[in-house]
Short mmCIF file of C-alpha atoms in Angstrom, two decimals:
data_model
loop_
_atom_site.label_atom_id
_atom_site.label_comp_id
_atom_site.label_asym_id
_atom_site.label_seq_id
_atom_site.Cartn_x
_atom_site.Cartn_y
_atom_site.Cartn_z
CA MET T 21 -92.51 127.47 -114.55
CA SER T 22 -91.22 125.60 -111.52
CA ILE T 23 -93.55 125.83 -108.52
CA LEU T 24 -90.57 125.30 -106.22
CA PHE T 25 -88.91 128.42 -107.60
CA SER T 26 -92.00 130.60 -107.74
CA PRO T 27 -92.17 133.31 -105.08
CA LEU T 28 -94.43 133.02 -102.06
CA THR T 29 -95.75 136.05 -100.19
CA ILE T 30 -96.84 135.78 -96.55
CA ARG T 31 -98.00 139.03 -95.00
CA SER T 32 -95.43 141.58 -96.26
CA ARG T 33 -92.58 139.11 -96.78
CA THR T 34 -91.99 137.68 -100.24
CA PHE T 35 -89.81 134.59 -100.30
CA ARG T 36 -87.88 134.30 -103.56
CA ASN T 37 -88.62 130.57 -103.71
CA ARG T 38 -90.21 127.77 -101.70
CA LEU T 39 -87.08 125.71 -100.95
CA TRP T 40 -86.18 126.56 -97.39
CA VAL T 41 -83.64 125.55 -94.74
CA SER T 42 -84.97 123.79 -91.66
CA PRO T 43 -83.80 124.83 -88.21
CA MET T 44 -80.91 122.53 -87.26
CA CYS T 45 -79.17 122.71 -83.88
CA MET T 46 -75.42 123.26 -84.11
CA TYR T 47 -74.66 122.86 -80.37
CA SER T 48 -71.95 125.49 -80.76
CA ALA T 49 -73.15 128.47 -78.71
CA ARG T 50 -71.55 129.86 -75.55
CA ASP T 51 -73.96 130.90 -72.81
CA GLY T 52 -76.65 131.04 -75.47
CA VAL T 53 -74.65 133.42 -77.67
CA PRO T 54 -74.25 132.42 -81.34
CA GLN T 55 -70.67 132.32 -82.59
CA GLU T 56 -68.77 132.79 -85.84
CA TRP T 57 -69.74 129.21 -86.70
CA HIS T 58 -73.40 130.27 -86.86
CA HIS T 59 -72.57 133.27 -89.05
CA THR T 60 -70.77 131.17 -91.65
CA HIS T 61 -73.20 128.26 -91.37
CA LEU T 62 -76.34 130.31 -92.00
CA ALA T 63 -74.98 132.82 -94.52
CA GLN T 64 -73.77 130.04 -96.82
CA PHE T 65 -77.33 128.85 -97.40
CA ALA T 66 -78.33 132.33 -98.55
CA SER T 67 -75.47 132.29 -101.07
CA GLY T 68 -76.66 128.84 -102.08
CA GLY T 69 -80.13 129.93 -103.12
CA ALA T 70 -82.37 129.33 -100.11
CA GLY T 71 -85.56 131.35 -100.04
CA LEU T 72 -85.83 131.23 -96.24
CA ILE T 73 -83.45 130.06 -93.56
CA ILE T 74 -84.76 129.28 -90.08
CA ALA T 75 -82.07 129.48 -87.40
CA GLU T 76 -81.89 126.60 -84.97
CA ALA T 77 -84.10 125.99 -81.93
CA THR T 78 -83.25 129.02 -79.79
CA ALA T 79 -84.18 128.92 -76.14
CA VAL T 80 -86.44 131.55 -74.61
CA LEU T 81 -85.13 130.75 -71.11
CA PRO T 82 -81.81 129.29 -69.91
CA GLU T 83 -83.61 126.20 -68.60
CA GLY T 84 -85.29 125.81 -71.99
CA ARG T 85 -82.06 124.84 -73.76
CA ILE T 86 -81.77 121.30 -75.08
CA SER T 87 -78.09 121.34 -74.10
CA PRO T 88 -75.67 123.79 -72.50
CA ARG T 89 -74.47 124.60 -76.03
CA ASP T 90 -77.80 125.82 -77.43
CA THR T 91 -78.43 129.33 -78.70
CA GLY T 92 -80.74 131.65 -76.84
CA LEU T 93 -82.68 134.90 -77.04
CA TRP T 94 -83.31 135.55 -73.36
CA SER T 95 -80.68 138.32 -73.21
CA ASP T 96 -79.77 141.44 -75.12
CA GLN T 97 -76.23 140.11 -75.59
CA GLN T 98 -77.67 137.22 -77.57
CA ARG T 99 -79.88 139.58 -79.59
CA ASP T 100 -76.86 141.67 -80.51
CA ALA T 101 -74.90 138.58 -81.59
CA TRP T 102 -77.73 137.49 -83.89
CA ALA T 103 -78.00 140.87 -85.64
CA PRO T 104 -74.88 140.60 -87.88
CA ILE T 105 -75.88 137.07 -88.85
CA VAL T 106 -79.28 138.36 -89.97
CA ARG T 107 -77.60 141.15 -91.94
CA ALA T 108 -75.31 138.65 -93.68
CA VAL T 109 -78.32 136.66 -94.89
CA HIS T 110 -80.10 139.82 -96.05
CA ASP T 111 -76.98 140.92 -97.91
CA ARG T 112 -77.33 137.70 -99.94
CA ASP T 113 -80.99 138.44 -100.82
CA ALA T 114 -82.58 135.74 -98.65
CA LEU T 115 -84.90 135.96 -95.66
CA ILE T 116 -84.18 134.52 -92.23
CA GLY T 117 -86.30 133.41 -89.31
CA VAL T 118 -85.60 131.98 -85.88
CA GLN T 119 -87.24 129.06 -84.10
CA LEU T 120 -88.20 130.06 -80.56
CA ALA T 121 -88.11 127.04 -78.29
CA HIS T 122 -88.30 125.54 -74.82
CA ALA T 123 -87.13 121.95 -74.48
CA GLY T 124 -89.14 121.10 -71.36
CA ARG T 125 -88.30 117.63 -70.03
CA LYS T 126 -85.80 117.10 -72.87
CA ALA T 127 -83.64 120.01 -71.68
CA SER T 128 -80.28 119.82 -69.89
CA THR T 129 -78.97 116.98 -72.05
CA TRP T 130 -75.56 116.30 -73.54
CA TRP T 131 -74.88 117.46 -77.09
CA PRO T 132 -74.76 114.67 -79.71
CA TRP T 133 -70.99 114.20 -79.91
CA ALA T 134 -70.37 114.37 -76.16
CA PRO T 135 -69.01 111.10 -74.74
CA GLN T 136 -71.93 110.96 -72.28
CA ARG T 137 -75.63 110.47 -72.93
CA GLY T 138 -78.80 111.50 -71.11
CA SER T 139 -79.23 114.39 -68.71
CA VAL T 140 -76.36 116.66 -67.70
CA PRO T 141 -75.90 116.49 -63.90
CA HIS T 142 -76.14 119.72 -61.95
CA ALA T 143 -72.52 119.31 -60.89
CA GLU T 144 -71.48 119.39 -64.54
CA GLY T 145 -73.55 122.38 -65.60
CA GLY T 146 -77.02 120.86 -65.86
CA TRP T 147 -80.25 122.20 -64.39
CA THR T 148 -83.74 121.27 -63.25
CA THR T 149 -86.13 120.66 -66.12
CA PHE T 150 -89.84 121.44 -66.40
CA ALA T 151 -92.75 119.73 -68.12
CA PRO T 152 -96.54 119.56 -68.03
CA SER T 153 -96.27 116.59 -65.66
CA ALA T 154 -93.53 115.01 -63.58
CA VAL T 155 -93.00 112.27 -66.17
CA ALA T 156 -89.50 111.82 -67.57
CA PHE T 157 -88.48 111.17 -71.13
CA GLU T 158 -87.04 107.67 -71.11
CA GLY T 159 -83.48 107.76 -69.75
CA TYR T 160 -83.61 111.41 -68.67
CA ALA T 161 -84.01 113.05 -65.27
CA GLU T 162 -87.51 113.49 -63.90
CA PRO T 163 -88.86 117.01 -64.58
CA THR T 164 -90.81 119.30 -62.29
CA ALA T 165 -94.43 119.88 -63.30
CA LEU T 166 -95.08 123.50 -64.23
CA ASP T 167 -97.51 125.37 -62.04
CA ALA T 168 -99.65 128.31 -63.19
CA ALA T 169 -96.90 130.83 -62.47
CA GLY T 170 -94.40 128.70 -64.36
CA MET T 171 -96.65 128.54 -67.42
CA ASP T 172 -97.18 132.30 -67.27
CA ALA T 173 -93.40 132.75 -67.17
CA VAL T 174 -92.98 130.56 -70.25
CA VAL T 175 -95.56 132.57 -72.20
CA ALA T 176 -93.89 135.83 -71.19
CA ALA T 177 -90.46 134.47 -72.14
CA PHE T 178 -91.63 133.55 -75.64
CA ALA T 179 -92.97 137.08 -76.08
CA GLU T 180 -89.77 138.74 -74.82
CA SER T 181 -87.60 136.53 -77.01
CA ALA T 182 -89.80 137.37 -79.98
CA ARG T 183 -89.22 141.08 -79.29
CA ARG T 184 -85.47 140.53 -79.26
CA ALA T 185 -85.64 138.49 -82.46
CA LEU T 186 -87.47 141.31 -84.20
CA ASP T 187 -84.98 143.85 -82.87
CA ALA T 188 -82.21 141.69 -84.36
CA GLY T 189 -83.94 141.93 -87.73
CA PHE T 190 -85.40 138.45 -88.19
CA ASP T 191 -88.10 138.27 -90.88
CA VAL T 192 -90.03 135.26 -89.56
CA LEU T 193 -90.75 133.89 -86.10
CA GLU T 194 -91.35 130.17 -85.69
CA ILE T 195 -92.73 128.69 -82.48
CA HIS T 196 -91.39 125.20 -81.77
CA ALA T 197 -94.19 122.85 -80.69
CA ALA T 198 -92.66 119.66 -82.12
CA HIS T 199 -90.07 116.95 -81.53
CA GLY T 200 -90.98 116.22 -77.94
CA TYR T 201 -90.15 119.65 -76.54
CA LEU T 202 -92.25 121.60 -74.05
CA LEU T 203 -95.24 122.68 -76.15
CA HIS T 204 -95.39 119.28 -77.83
CA GLN T 205 -95.33 117.72 -74.35
CA PHE T 206 -98.45 119.70 -73.50
CA LEU T 207 -100.11 118.66 -76.77
CA SER T 208 -99.56 114.92 -76.31
CA PRO T 209 -101.49 112.73 -73.85
CA LEU T 210 -98.34 110.59 -73.53
CA ALA T 211 -96.58 113.41 -71.66
CA ASN T 212 -99.45 115.55 -70.39
CA MET T 213 -101.16 113.92 -67.38
CA ARG T 214 -102.64 117.14 -66.00
CA ASP T 215 -106.19 117.32 -64.67
CA ASP T 216 -106.53 121.12 -64.83
CA ASP T 217 -107.43 123.40 -67.75
CA HIS T 218 -104.14 122.55 -69.50
CA GLY T 219 -104.72 118.80 -69.59
CA GLY T 220 -107.26 116.22 -70.69
CA SER T 221 -109.13 117.35 -73.79
CA LEU T 222 -107.35 118.44 -76.95
CA GLU T 223 -108.63 121.97 -76.39
CA ASN T 224 -106.98 122.00 -72.97
CA ARG T 225 -103.76 120.36 -74.16
CA ALA T 226 -103.46 122.97 -76.93
CA ARG T 227 -104.09 125.86 -74.57
CA LEU T 228 -100.44 126.68 -73.76
CA THR T 229 -99.38 126.52 -77.40
CA LEU T 230 -102.16 128.94 -78.34
CA ARG T 231 -101.33 131.21 -75.40
CA VAL T 232 -97.73 131.37 -76.62
CA LEU T 233 -98.91 132.05 -80.15
CA ASP T 234 -101.17 134.85 -78.94
CA ALA T 235 -98.30 136.39 -76.97
CA VAL T 236 -95.86 136.23 -79.88
CA ARG T 237 -98.44 137.59 -82.32
CA ALA T 238 -99.23 140.44 -79.91
CA VAL T 239 -95.63 141.72 -79.91
CA SER T 240 -95.14 141.20 -83.66
CA PRO T 241 -96.02 143.84 -86.24
CA ASP T 242 -98.78 142.89 -88.64
CA ASP T 243 -96.27 142.42 -91.45
CA ILE T 244 -94.25 139.69 -89.65
CA PRO T 245 -95.10 136.06 -90.47
CA VAL T 246 -95.40 133.68 -87.53
CA PHE T 247 -95.02 129.95 -88.15
CA LEU T 248 -95.83 127.03 -85.86
CA ARG T 249 -93.86 123.79 -86.09
CA ILE T 250 -95.73 120.71 -84.88
CA SER T 251 -95.15 116.98 -84.76
CA ALA T 252 -98.30 115.69 -86.45
CA THR T 253 -97.97 112.25 -84.87
CA ASP T 254 -96.05 110.73 -81.99
CA HIS T 255 -95.61 107.45 -83.88
CA ALA T 256 -96.73 105.72 -80.68
CA GLU T 257 -99.99 104.22 -79.48
CA GLY T 258 -102.16 106.64 -77.53
CA GLY T 259 -100.22 109.68 -78.68
CA PHE T 260 -100.95 112.86 -80.61
CA THR T 261 -102.59 112.08 -83.96
CA PRO T 262 -102.66 113.66 -87.44
CA GLU T 263 -106.34 114.45 -87.00
CA GLU T 264 -105.58 116.30 -83.76
CA ALA T 265 -102.71 118.07 -85.52
CA ALA T 266 -105.10 119.27 -88.22
CA GLN T 267 -107.41 120.69 -85.56
CA VAL T 268 -104.53 122.40 -83.75
CA GLY T 269 -103.38 123.81 -87.09
CA GLU T 270 -106.83 125.28 -87.68
CA TRP T 271 -106.90 126.83 -84.21
CA ALA T 272 -103.37 128.19 -84.72
CA ILE T 273 -104.38 129.96 -87.93
CA ASP T 274 -107.32 131.48 -86.08
CA HIS T 275 -104.85 132.75 -83.45
CA GLY T 276 -102.64 134.47 -85.99
CA ALA T 277 -100.26 131.81 -87.27
CA ASP T 278 -99.50 132.06 -90.97
CA LEU T 279 -98.10 128.60 -91.75
CA ILE T 280 -97.90 125.22 -90.02
CA ASP T 281 -94.48 123.59 -90.37
CA VAL T 282 -95.35 119.88 -90.21
CA SER T 283 -92.88 117.35 -88.82
CA SER T 284 -93.38 114.32 -86.56
CA GLY T 285 -92.10 112.30 -83.63
CA GLY T 286 -89.63 113.01 -80.87
CA LEU T 287 -91.94 112.73 -77.87
CA VAL T 288 -91.10 109.23 -76.63
CA ALA T 289 -88.13 106.93 -77.03
CA HIS T 290 -90.36 103.97 -77.93
CA GLN T 291 -91.71 105.64 -81.10
CA ARG T 292 -91.80 103.46 -84.21
CA ILE T 293 -91.24 105.38 -87.44
CA SER T 294 -91.20 103.99 -90.96
CA VAL T 295 -88.60 106.28 -92.51
CA GLY T 296 -88.29 106.76 -96.26
CA PRO T 297 -88.15 109.52 -98.88
CA GLY T 298 -90.79 112.13 -98.12
CA TYR T 299 -92.18 110.06 -95.27
CA GLN T 300 -93.75 113.07 -93.53
CA VAL T 301 -95.30 114.66 -96.61
CA PRO T 302 -98.72 112.96 -96.11
CA LEU T 303 -98.88 114.53 -92.65
CA ALA T 304 -98.45 117.99 -94.17
CA GLY T 305 -101.24 117.14 -96.59
CA THR T 306 -103.54 116.13 -93.74
CA VAL T 307 -102.91 119.33 -91.82
CA ARG T 308 -103.26 121.41 -95.00
CA GLN T 309 -106.89 120.28 -95.33
CA GLY T 310 -107.10 120.72 -99.07
CA GLY T 311 -105.43 124.11 -99.00
CA ARG T 312 -107.33 125.69 -96.11
CA ILE T 313 -104.25 125.69 -93.85
CA PRO T 314 -100.89 126.77 -95.33
CA THR T 315 -98.25 124.16 -94.56
CA SER T 316 -94.67 123.23 -95.24
CA ALA T 317 -93.39 119.69 -95.68
CA VAL T 318 -90.13 118.25 -94.38
CA GLY T 319 -88.48 114.85 -94.02
CA LEU T 320 -86.02 113.20 -96.43
CA ILE T 321 -86.82 115.58 -99.26
CA THR T 322 -83.49 115.43 -101.02
CA ALA T 323 -84.01 116.06 -104.73
CA ALA T 324 -85.32 118.92 -106.85
CA GLU T 325 -87.93 116.92 -108.75
CA GLN T 326 -89.14 115.28 -105.53
CA ALA T 327 -89.68 118.70 -103.92
CA GLU T 328 -91.39 119.99 -107.05
CA GLN T 329 -93.83 117.08 -107.04
CA VAL T 330 -94.77 117.63 -103.38
CA LEU T 331 -95.91 121.12 -104.31
CA ALA T 332 -97.49 120.05 -107.59
CA GLN T 333 -99.58 117.46 -105.73
CA GLU T 334 -100.70 120.21 -103.34
CA SER T 335 -99.42 118.41 -100.25
CA ALA T 336 -97.72 121.59 -99.02
CA ASP T 337 -97.07 125.21 -99.88
CA ALA T 338 -93.32 125.16 -99.22
CA ILE T 339 -90.49 122.69 -98.62
CA PHE T 340 -88.12 122.59 -95.68
CA ALA T 341 -84.99 120.48 -96.02
CA GLY T 342 -82.21 119.85 -93.55
CA ARG T 343 -79.65 117.17 -94.25
CA GLU T 344 -79.48 117.95 -97.96
CA TRP T 345 -78.50 121.54 -97.20
CA LEU T 346 -75.76 120.22 -94.91
CA ARG T 347 -74.49 117.96 -97.70
CA ASP T 348 -74.68 120.77 -100.23
CA PRO T 349 -75.06 124.36 -98.99
CA HIS T 350 -75.86 125.30 -102.61
CA PHE T 351 -78.79 122.90 -102.84
CA GLY T 352 -81.04 125.76 -103.91
CA LEU T 353 -78.91 126.73 -106.91
CA ARG T 354 -78.42 123.08 -107.85
CA ALA T 355 -82.16 122.39 -107.64
CA ALA T 356 -82.94 125.42 -109.80
CA HIS T 357 -80.40 124.28 -112.37
CA GLU T 358 -81.87 120.75 -112.45
CA LEU T 359 -85.42 122.08 -112.89
CA GLY T 360 -84.39 124.63 -115.49
CA ALA T 361 -85.66 127.48 -113.32
CA ASP T 362 -84.50 130.96 -114.18
CA VAL T 363 -83.13 132.29 -110.90
CA ALA T 364 -80.60 134.96 -110.02
CA TRP T 365 -77.22 133.45 -109.16
CA PRO T 366 -74.69 135.38 -107.07
CA PRO T 367 -72.48 137.05 -109.69
CA GLN T 368 -69.47 135.46 -108.04
CA TYR T 369 -70.91 132.03 -108.97
CA ALA T 370 -72.35 132.91 -112.38
CA ARG T 371 -69.69 130.92 -114.25
CA ALA T 372 -71.25 127.74 -112.80
CA VAL T 373 -74.50 128.26 -114.69
CA TRP T 374 -74.76 125.79 -117.55
CA ARG T 375 -75.39 127.46 -120.88
#
């Protein structure tokens, strides 16, 4: 039997397989409200065999958006727009989560296909950004360092957005602490220059992430899985390390997280990454600690057999993929066919099954 297409149960949620869709920003929202694009985009992956789909980085505060076109969950209008998208995924027998996020010093930037680059000026719809320290990401506007009240507001915003996500029907909540965004900025000594109880030691640098996790777990029923996405290395000298990531993963599990979604990079522009097939899988293995910490692997996992081997080698418990799902929204069905896995196809597509 294929491991990739064996079910996985976390709390009360059983995922029909372990081939999942990574959160991928579409930069197509209006005032944080998802549009018809998001409905079609996410529902197609459920038809295509995904076990879990995580909706894109969704801001918990307006100033937490990466760009003016990001989705949000800071308002009830946004919650109500997400609900039919969630239902569409459920109607196709898949589960769906949402990645709750705050971009910190990497907020208020232009979307990828805009003619401009860098920070959006206030005159053109941009806003003041916030970070652990008043240290800018290279080429972006200088942020304002969060004070105690600001950090409290961030924690409360994650909790309120989690409530709205659950009201919209999401099955999984993922907290975004990767890719150079706010919680990752607190975790890394390359962005966190604080000398209070949120800076310095790893325990202090992890404090805000764990506070957010506690707040999200507190508003979530016991049957709801909560994931934490981390960048397990900054790919830069003096940055966050895989060993520190493993420790944060252990603390996160103790604070109620159910799975650590392991990625890397994004904190500094001068990072140096050796990119290749499965290049982040060893990081997931490090955080997994021989099976003590449930993890998912991501990063140029593009083929069925490759994904199967990651699980067979016990480097991770599940696979997230991104680009391959964009190339082929039926990647799940194709992978099952290639591995000879016996899975239920949508009856509308049953004629495609090789016999």
